[in-house]
Coordinates of C-alpha atoms in Angstrom, one line a residue:
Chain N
X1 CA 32.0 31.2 -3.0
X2 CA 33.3 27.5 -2.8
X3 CA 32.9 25.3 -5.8
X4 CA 33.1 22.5 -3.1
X5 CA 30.0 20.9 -1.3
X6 CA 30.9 19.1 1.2
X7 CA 32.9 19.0 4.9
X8 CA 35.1 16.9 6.5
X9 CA 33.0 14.9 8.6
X10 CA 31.4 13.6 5.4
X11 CA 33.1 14.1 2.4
X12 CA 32.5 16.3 -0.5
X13 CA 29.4 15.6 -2.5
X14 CA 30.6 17.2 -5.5
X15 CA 32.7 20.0 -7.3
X16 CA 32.4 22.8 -9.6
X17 CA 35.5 23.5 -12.2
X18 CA 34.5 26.9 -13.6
X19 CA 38.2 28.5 -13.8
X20 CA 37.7 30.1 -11.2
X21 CA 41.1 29.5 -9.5
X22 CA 44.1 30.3 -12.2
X23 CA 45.8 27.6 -10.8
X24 CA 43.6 24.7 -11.8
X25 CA 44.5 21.9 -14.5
X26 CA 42.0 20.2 -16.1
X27 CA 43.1 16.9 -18.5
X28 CA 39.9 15.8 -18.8
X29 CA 40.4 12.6 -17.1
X30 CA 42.6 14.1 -14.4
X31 CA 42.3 17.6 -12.8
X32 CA 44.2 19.1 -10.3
X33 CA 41.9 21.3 -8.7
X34 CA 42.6 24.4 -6.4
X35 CA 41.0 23.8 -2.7
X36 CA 39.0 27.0 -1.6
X37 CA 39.5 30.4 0.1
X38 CA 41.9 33.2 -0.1
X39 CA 40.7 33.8 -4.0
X40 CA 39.6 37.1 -5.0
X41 CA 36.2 36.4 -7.1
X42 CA 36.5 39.4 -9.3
X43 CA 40.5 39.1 -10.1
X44 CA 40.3 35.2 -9.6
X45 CA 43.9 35.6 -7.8
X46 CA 44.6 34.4 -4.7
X47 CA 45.0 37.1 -2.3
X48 CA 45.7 35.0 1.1
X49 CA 47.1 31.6 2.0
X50 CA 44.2 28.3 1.8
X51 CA 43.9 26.2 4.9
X52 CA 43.1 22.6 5.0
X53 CA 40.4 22.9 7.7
X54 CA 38.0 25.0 5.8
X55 CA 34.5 22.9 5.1
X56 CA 35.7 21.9 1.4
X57 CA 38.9 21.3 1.2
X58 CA 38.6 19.1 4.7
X59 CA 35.5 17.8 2.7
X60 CA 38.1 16.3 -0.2
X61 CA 40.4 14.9 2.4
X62 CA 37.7 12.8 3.6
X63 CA 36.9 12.1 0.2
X64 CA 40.2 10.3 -0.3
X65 CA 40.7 8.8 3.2
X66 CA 37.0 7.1 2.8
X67 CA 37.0 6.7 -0.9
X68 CA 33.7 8.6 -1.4
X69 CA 33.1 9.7 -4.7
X70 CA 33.0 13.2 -6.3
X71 CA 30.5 14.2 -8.8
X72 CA 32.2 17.0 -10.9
X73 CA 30.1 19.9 -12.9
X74 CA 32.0 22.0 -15.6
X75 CA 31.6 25.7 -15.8
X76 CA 31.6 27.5 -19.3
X77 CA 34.3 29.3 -17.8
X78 CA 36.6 26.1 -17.2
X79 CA 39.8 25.1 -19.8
X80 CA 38.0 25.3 -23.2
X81 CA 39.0 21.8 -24.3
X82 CA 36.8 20.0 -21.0
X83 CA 34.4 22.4 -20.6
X84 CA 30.8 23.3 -22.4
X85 CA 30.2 26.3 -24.5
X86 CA 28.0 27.7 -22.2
X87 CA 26.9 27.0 -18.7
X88 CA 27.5 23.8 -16.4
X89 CA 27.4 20.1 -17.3
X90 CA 27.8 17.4 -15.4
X91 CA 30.9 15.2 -16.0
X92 CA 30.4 12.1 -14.1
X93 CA 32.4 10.9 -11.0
X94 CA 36.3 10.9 -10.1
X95 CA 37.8 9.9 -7.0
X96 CA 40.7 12.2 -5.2
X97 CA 43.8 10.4 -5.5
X98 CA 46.2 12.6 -4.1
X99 CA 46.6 15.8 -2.3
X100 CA 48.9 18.4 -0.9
X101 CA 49.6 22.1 -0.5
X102 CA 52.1 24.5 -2.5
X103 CA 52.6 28.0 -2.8
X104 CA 50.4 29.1 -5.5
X105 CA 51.3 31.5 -8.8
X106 CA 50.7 34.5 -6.6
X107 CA 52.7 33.2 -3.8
X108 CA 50.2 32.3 -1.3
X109 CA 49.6 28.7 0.3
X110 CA 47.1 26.8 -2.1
X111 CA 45.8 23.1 -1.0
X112 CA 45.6 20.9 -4.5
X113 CA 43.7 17.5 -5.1
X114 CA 44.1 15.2 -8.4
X115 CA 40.8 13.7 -9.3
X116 CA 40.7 10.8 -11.3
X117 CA 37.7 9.7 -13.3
X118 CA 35.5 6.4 -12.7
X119 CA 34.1 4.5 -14.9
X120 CA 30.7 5.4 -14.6
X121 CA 28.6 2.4 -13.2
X122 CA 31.1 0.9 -11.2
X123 CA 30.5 3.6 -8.0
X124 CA 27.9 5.1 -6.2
X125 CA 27.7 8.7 -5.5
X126 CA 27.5 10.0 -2.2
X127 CA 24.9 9.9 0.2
X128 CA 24.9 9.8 3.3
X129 CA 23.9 6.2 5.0
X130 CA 21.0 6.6 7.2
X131 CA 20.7 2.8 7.1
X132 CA 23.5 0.6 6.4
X133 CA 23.2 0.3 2.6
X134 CA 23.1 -3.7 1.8
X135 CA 26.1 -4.3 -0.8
X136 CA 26.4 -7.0 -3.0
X137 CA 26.3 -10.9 -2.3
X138 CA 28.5 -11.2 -5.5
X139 CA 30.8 -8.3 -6.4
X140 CA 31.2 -8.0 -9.9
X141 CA 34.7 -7.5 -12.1
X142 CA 36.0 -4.8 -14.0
X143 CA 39.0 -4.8 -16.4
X144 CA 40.3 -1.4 -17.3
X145 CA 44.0 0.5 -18.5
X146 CA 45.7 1.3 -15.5
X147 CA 49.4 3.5 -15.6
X148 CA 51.3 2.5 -13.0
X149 CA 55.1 4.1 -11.5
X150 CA 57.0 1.2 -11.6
X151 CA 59.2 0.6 -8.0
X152 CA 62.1 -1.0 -7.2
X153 CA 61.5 -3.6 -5.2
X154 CA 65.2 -3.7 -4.7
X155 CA 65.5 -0.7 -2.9
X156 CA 62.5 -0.9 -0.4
X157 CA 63.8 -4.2 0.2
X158 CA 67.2 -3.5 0.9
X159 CA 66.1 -0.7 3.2
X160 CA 63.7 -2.6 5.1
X161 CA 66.5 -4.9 5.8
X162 CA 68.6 -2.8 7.3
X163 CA 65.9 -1.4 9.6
X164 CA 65.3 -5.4 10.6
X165 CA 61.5 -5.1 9.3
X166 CA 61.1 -2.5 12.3
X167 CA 59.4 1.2 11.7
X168 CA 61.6 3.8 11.8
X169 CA 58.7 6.2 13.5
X170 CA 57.4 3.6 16.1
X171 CA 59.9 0.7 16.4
X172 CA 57.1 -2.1 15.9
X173 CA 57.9 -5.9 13.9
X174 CA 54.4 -6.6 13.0
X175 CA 54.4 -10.2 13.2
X176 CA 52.3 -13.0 11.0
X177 CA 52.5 -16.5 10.2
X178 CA 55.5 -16.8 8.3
X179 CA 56.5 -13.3 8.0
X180 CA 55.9 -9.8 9.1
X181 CA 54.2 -6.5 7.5
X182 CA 56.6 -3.4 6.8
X183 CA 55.8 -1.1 4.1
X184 CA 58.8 1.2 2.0
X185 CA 57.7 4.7 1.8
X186 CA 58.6 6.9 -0.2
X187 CA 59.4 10.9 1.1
X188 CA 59.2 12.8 -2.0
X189 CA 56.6 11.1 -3.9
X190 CA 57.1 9.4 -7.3
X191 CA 55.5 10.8 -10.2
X192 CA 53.6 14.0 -10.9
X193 CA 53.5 16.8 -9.5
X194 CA 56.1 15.6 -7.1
X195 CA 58.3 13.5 -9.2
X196 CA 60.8 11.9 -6.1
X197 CA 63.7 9.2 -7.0
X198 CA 62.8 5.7 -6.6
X199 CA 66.5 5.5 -3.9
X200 CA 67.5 4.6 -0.7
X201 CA 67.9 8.2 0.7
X202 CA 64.3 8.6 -0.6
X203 CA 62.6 5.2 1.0
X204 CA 61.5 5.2 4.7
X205 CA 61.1 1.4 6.5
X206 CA 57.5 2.3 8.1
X207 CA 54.4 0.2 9.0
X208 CA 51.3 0.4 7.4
X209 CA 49.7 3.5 10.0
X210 CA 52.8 5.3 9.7
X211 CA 53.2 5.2 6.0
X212 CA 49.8 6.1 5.5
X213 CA 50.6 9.4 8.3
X214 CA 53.6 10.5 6.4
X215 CA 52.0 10.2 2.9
X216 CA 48.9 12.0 3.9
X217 CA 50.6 14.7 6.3
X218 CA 49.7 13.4 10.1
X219 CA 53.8 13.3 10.1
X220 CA 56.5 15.2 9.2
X221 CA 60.3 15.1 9.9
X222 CA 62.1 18.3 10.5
X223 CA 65.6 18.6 9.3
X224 CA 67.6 16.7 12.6
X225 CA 64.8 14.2 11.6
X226 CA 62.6 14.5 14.5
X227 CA 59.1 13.2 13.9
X228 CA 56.4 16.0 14.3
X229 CA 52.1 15.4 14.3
X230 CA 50.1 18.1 12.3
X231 CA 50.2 20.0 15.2
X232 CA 53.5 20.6 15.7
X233 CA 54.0 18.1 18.4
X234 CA 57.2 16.4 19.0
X235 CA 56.7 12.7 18.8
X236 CA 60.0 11.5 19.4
X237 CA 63.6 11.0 16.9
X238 CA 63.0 9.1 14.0
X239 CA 65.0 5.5 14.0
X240 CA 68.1 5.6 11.6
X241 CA 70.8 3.5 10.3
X242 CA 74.4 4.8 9.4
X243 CA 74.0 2.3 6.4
X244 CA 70.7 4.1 5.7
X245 CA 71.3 7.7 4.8
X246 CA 68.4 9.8 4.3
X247 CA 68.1 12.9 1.7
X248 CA 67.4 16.2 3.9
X249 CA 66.2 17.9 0.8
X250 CA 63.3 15.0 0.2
X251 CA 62.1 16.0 3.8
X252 CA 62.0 19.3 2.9
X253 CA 60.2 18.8 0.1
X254 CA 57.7 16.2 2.2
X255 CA 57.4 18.8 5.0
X256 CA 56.9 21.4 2.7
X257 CA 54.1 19.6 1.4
X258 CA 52.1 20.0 4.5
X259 CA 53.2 23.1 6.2
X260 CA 53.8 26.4 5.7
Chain F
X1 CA 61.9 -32.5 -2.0
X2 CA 60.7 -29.0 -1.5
X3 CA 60.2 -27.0 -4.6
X4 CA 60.4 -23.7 -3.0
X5 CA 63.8 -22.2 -2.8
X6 CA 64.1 -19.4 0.1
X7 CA 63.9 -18.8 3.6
X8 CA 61.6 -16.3 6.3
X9 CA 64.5 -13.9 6.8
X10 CA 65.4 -13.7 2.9
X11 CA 62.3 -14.9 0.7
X12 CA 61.7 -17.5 -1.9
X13 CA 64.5 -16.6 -4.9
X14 CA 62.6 -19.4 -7.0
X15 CA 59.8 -22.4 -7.2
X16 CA 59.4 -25.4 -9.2
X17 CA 55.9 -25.9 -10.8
X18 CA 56.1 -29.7 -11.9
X19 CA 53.2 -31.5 -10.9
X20 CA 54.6 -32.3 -7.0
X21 CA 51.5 -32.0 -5.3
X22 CA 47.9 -32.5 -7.1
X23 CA 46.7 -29.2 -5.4
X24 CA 49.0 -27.4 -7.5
X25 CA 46.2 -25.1 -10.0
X26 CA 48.4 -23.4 -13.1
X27 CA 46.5 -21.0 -15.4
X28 CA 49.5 -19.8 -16.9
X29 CA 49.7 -16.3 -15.6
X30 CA 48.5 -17.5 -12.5
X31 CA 49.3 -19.9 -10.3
X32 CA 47.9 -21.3 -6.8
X33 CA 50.7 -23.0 -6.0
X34 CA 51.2 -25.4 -2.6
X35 CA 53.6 -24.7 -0.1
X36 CA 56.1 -27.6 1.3
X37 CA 55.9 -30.1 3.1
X38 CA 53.9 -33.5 4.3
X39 CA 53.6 -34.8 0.7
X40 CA 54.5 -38.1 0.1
X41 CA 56.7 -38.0 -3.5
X42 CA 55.8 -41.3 -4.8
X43 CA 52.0 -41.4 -4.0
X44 CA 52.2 -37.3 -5.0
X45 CA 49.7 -37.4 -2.0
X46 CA 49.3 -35.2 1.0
X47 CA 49.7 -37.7 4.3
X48 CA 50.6 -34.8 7.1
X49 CA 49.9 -31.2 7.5
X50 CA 51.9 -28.6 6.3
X51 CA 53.2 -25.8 8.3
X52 CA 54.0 -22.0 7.7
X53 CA 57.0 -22.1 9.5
X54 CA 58.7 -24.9 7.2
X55 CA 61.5 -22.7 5.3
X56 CA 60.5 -22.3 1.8
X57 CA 56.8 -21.7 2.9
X58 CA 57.9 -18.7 5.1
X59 CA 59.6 -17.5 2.2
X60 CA 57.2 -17.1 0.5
X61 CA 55.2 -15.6 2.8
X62 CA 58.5 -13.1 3.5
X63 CA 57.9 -12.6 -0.7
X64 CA 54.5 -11.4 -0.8
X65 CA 55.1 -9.4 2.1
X66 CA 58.4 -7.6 0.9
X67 CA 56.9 -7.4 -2.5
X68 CA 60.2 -10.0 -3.6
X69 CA 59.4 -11.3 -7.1
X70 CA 59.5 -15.3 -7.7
X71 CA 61.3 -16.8 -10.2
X72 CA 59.1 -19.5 -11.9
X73 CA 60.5 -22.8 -13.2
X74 CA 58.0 -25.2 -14.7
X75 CA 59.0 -28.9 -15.0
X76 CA 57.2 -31.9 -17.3
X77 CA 55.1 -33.2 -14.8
X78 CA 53.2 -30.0 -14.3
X79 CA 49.7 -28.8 -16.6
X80 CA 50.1 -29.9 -20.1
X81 CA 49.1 -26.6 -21.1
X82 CA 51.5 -24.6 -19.3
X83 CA 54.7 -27.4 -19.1
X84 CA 57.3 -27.9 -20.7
X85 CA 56.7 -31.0 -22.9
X86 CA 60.4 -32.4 -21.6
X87 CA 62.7 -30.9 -18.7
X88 CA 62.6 -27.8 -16.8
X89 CA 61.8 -24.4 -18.3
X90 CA 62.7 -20.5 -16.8
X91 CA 59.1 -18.8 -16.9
X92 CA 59.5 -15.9 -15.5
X93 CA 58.7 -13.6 -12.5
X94 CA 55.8 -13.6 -10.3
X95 CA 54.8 -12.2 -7.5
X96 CA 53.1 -13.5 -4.7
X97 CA 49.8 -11.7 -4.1
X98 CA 48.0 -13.7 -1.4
X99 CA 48.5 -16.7 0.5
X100 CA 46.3 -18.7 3.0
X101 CA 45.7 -22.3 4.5
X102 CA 43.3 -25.0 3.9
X103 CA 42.2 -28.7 4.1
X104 CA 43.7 -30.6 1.0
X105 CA 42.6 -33.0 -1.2
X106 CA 43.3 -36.1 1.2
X107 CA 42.0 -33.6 4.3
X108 CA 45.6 -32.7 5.2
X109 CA 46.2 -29.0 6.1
X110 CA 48.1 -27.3 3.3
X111 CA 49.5 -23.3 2.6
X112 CA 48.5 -21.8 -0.7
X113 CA 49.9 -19.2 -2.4
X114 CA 48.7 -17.5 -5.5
X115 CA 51.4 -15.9 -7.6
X116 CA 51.1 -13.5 -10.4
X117 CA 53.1 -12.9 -13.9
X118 CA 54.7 -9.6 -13.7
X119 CA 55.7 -8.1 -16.8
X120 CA 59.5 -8.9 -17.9
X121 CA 60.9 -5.8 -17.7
X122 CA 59.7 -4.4 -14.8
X123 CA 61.6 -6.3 -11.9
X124 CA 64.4 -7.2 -10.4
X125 CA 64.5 -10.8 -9.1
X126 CA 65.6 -11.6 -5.7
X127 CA 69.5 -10.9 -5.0
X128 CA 70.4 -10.3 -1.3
X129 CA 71.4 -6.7 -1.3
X130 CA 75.4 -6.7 0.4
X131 CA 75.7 -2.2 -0.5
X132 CA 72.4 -0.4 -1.2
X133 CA 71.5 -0.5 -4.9
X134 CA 71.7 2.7 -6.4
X135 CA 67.9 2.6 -7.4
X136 CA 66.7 5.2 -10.3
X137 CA 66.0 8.8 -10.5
X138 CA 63.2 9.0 -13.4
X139 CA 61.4 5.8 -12.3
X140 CA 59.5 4.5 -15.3
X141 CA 55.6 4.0 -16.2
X142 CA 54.5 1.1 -17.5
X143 CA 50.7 0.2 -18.5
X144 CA 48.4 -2.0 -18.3
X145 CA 45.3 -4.2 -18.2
X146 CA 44.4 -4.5 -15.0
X147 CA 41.1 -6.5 -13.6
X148 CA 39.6 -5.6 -10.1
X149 CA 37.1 -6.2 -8.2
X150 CA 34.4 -4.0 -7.8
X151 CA 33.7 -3.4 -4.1
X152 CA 31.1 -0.2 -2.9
X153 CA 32.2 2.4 -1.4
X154 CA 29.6 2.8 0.6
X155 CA 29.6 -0.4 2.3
X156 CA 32.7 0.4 4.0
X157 CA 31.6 4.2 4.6
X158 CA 28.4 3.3 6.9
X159 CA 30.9 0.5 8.6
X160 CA 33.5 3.7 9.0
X161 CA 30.6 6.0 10.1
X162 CA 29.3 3.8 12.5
X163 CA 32.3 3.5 14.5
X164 CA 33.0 6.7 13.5
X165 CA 36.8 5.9 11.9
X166 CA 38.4 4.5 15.2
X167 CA 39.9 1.4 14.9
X168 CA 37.7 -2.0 16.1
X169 CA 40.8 -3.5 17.2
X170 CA 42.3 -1.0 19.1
X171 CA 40.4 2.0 19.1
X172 CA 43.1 4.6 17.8
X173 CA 41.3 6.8 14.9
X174 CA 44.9 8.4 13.1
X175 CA 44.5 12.0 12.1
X176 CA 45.9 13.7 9.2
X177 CA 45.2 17.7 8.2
X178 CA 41.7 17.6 7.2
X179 CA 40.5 14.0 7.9
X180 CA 41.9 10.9 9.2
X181 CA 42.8 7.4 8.1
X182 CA 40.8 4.3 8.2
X183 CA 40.2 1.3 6.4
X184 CA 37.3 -1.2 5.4
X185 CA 39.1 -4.4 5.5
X186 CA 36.9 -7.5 4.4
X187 CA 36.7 -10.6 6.8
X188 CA 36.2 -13.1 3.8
X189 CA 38.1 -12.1 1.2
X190 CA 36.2 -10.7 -1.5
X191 CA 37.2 -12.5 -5.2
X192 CA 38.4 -16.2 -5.9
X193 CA 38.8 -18.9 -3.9
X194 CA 37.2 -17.0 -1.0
X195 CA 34.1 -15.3 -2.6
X196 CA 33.3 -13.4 0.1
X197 CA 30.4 -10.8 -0.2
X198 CA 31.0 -6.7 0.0
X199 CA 28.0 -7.0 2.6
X200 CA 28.4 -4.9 5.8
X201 CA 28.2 -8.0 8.2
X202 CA 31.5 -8.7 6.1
X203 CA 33.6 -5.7 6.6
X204 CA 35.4 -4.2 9.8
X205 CA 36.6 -1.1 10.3
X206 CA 40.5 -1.5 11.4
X207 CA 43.6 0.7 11.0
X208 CA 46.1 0.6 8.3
X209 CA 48.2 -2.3 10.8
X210 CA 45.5 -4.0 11.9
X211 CA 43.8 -4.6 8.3
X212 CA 47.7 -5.6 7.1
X213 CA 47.6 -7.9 10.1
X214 CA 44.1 -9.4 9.9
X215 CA 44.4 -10.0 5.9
X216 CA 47.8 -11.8 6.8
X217 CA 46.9 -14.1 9.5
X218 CA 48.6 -12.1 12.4
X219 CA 45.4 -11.8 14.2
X220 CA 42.1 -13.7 13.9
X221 CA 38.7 -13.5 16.0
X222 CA 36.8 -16.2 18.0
X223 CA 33.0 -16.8 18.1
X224 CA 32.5 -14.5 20.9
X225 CA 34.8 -11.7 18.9
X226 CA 37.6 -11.9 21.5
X227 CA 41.1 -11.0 19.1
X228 CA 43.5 -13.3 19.6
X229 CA 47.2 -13.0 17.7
X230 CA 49.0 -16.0 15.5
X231 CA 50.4 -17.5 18.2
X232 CA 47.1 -17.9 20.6
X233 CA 47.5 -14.8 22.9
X234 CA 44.3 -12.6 23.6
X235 CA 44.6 -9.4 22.7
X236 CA 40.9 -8.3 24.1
X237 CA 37.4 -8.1 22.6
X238 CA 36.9 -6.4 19.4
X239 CA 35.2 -3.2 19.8
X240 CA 31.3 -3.7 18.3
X241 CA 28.3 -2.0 17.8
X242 CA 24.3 -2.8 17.7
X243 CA 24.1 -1.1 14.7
X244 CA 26.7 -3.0 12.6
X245 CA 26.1 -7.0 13.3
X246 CA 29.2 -9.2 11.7
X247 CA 28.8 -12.6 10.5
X248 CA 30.3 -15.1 13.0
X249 CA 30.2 -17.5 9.5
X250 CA 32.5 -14.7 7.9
X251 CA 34.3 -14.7 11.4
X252 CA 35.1 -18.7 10.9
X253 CA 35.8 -18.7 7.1
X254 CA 38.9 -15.7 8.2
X255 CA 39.5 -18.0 11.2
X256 CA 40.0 -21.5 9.1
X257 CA 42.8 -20.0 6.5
X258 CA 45.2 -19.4 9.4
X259 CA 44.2 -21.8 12.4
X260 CA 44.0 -25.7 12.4

């Protein structure tokens, strides 16, 4: 019954957006599409929470993680503005930009990915390599519109500062020639669905592995701001600052993102 | 005589663009600009190696990697399209996108830096933050036209699958609900000056840190594919396999932007 081909280990080939979860959005160029499981086919409600481990929806992580495209068909029964008059069509490719989970309209955990569309020759579909594929000697250029959130530089800088270019999960300067790598990241997330604050009490000072953790869910903080894995394991007290405070309700929100 | 103001610990608050060293390339929104140092002012000419350590050359290094924007000041000696026909005009901000060593025009090491126009509004120049600035609630969008290079997704993916998303520089493979993160990070550069190729002999599969720190200069690889860190240490062998062959000429080009 999933509209998702795919599984985690490689990626999802390809969706189906046929209405059948209410709580799909389709803009055409964007969708925010429902993960699978716990829908009722008949009512098309969800009758039991989604988890991110079954085939597809672990298949659309990967998706992101590895940037593998995602072909997507159109159902007749999809948002009548994006979809065809009468059985399935198929709409090109989009790559998952985001993802998370949220209780659904009927109150039950749903996981949700926003696809974005490609332009259409500048990506190949998915297959699977059986040989390493050759690439290009020359890699071409493309210009295109792009909307962007814009950051404060300000504020990631004047919280990195304080945390002396040092993670706040694992304590580590990376050093370079010259300089060093630390990222800002942001707990609640700016722009839609999520719509954070661009301030301090928002901004973590984290390296490059941990910001990617914390933005995809390998991390969360609990409210005394320990620092938990996906599983639940305690990894230790995140690193604060009294100049530094940190909103409790953003890692809420974060945490909520990601578990139940 | 150096035209960079800033420091490591701070950043660059400003450069001048006026024609001080002949490296110097100014296409108006975009600028390869020469770091400090070893130029002789009345010959204009390069006659000792620069270093990254020299203050205003850190800086900018601390700029790109804090994401602190540049003021730009162009003097009358600079490009006669881009100058000021008399004097010193304010340009703008820029931001410093990528930075790298080579031999000069008189065969003397020299730091390069290319910096980008950001759009007027949407930055703050450098100010050293004394209180935490407030930051914004409803950050902003701002569009657009953006040029990237094209590079396949499925060059990195067989690299990924290969080593089946571990890290080849320190083996950790960083799980997230669903999937796990890992990066196709180019050895050469893929776009100008570097024109490297999206080829798989040209792509490693590294963590989010260890890409940061390999595109930066923090770590580099010999011939034999030992890692060794800025400062000369070994850090061990990079983790390989028969099915995915790099290019020690790829390994060399990386090597020569960051080592004498």
């Amino acid at each position: 019954m999933s509209g998702i081909c795919g599984n985690g280990s490689e990626g999802a080939e390809s969706i189906v957006v046929s209405g059948g979860y209410e709580d799909d959005e389709d803009y055409g160029d964007e969708i925010i599409y429902t993960g699978a499981g716990g829908n009722d086919p008949n009512s098309k409600r969800q009758i039991a929470d989604q988890t991110v481990d079954q085939p597809g929806n672990a298949g659309l992580v990967t998706s992101q993680t590895n940037g593998i495209p995602v072909r997507v068909v159109r159902g007749s029964g999809g948002d009548p503005v994006h979809s065809p008059a009468v059985g399935l069509r198929y709409d090109g490719l989009y790559r998952v930009s985001d993802h998370w989970s949220e209780d659904g309209k009927r109150g039950f955990r749903v996981w949700r990915y926003r696809l974005q569309r490609l332009d259409s020759d500048e990506e190949t579909p998915y297959l699977p390599p059986e040989n390493l594929p050759p690439g290009r000697q020359a890699p071409g250029q493309s210009r295109g519109v792009t909307t962007r959130i814009l950051r404060l530089t300000e504020v990631s800088r004047a919280v990195k500062a304080i945390h002396k270019s040092t993670c706040q999960v694992c304590g580590l300067r990376l050093g370079v020639p010259g300089g060093s790598v630390i990222e800002g990241g942001h707990i609640r997330a700016l722009g839609s669905p999520h719509k954070g604050p661009d301030t301090p009490d928002n901004v973590l000072c984290l390296c490059p592995n941990h910001h990617a953790l914390f933005d995809q869910g390998g991390i969360t903080l609990s409210d005394d701001l320990r620092i938990r894995d996906f599983e639940g394991k305690d990894l230790g007290a995140l690193r604060t600052s009294p100049k530094h405070v940190i909103s409790i309700d953003h890692v809420r929100y974060h945490r909520g993102l990601w578990l139940n």
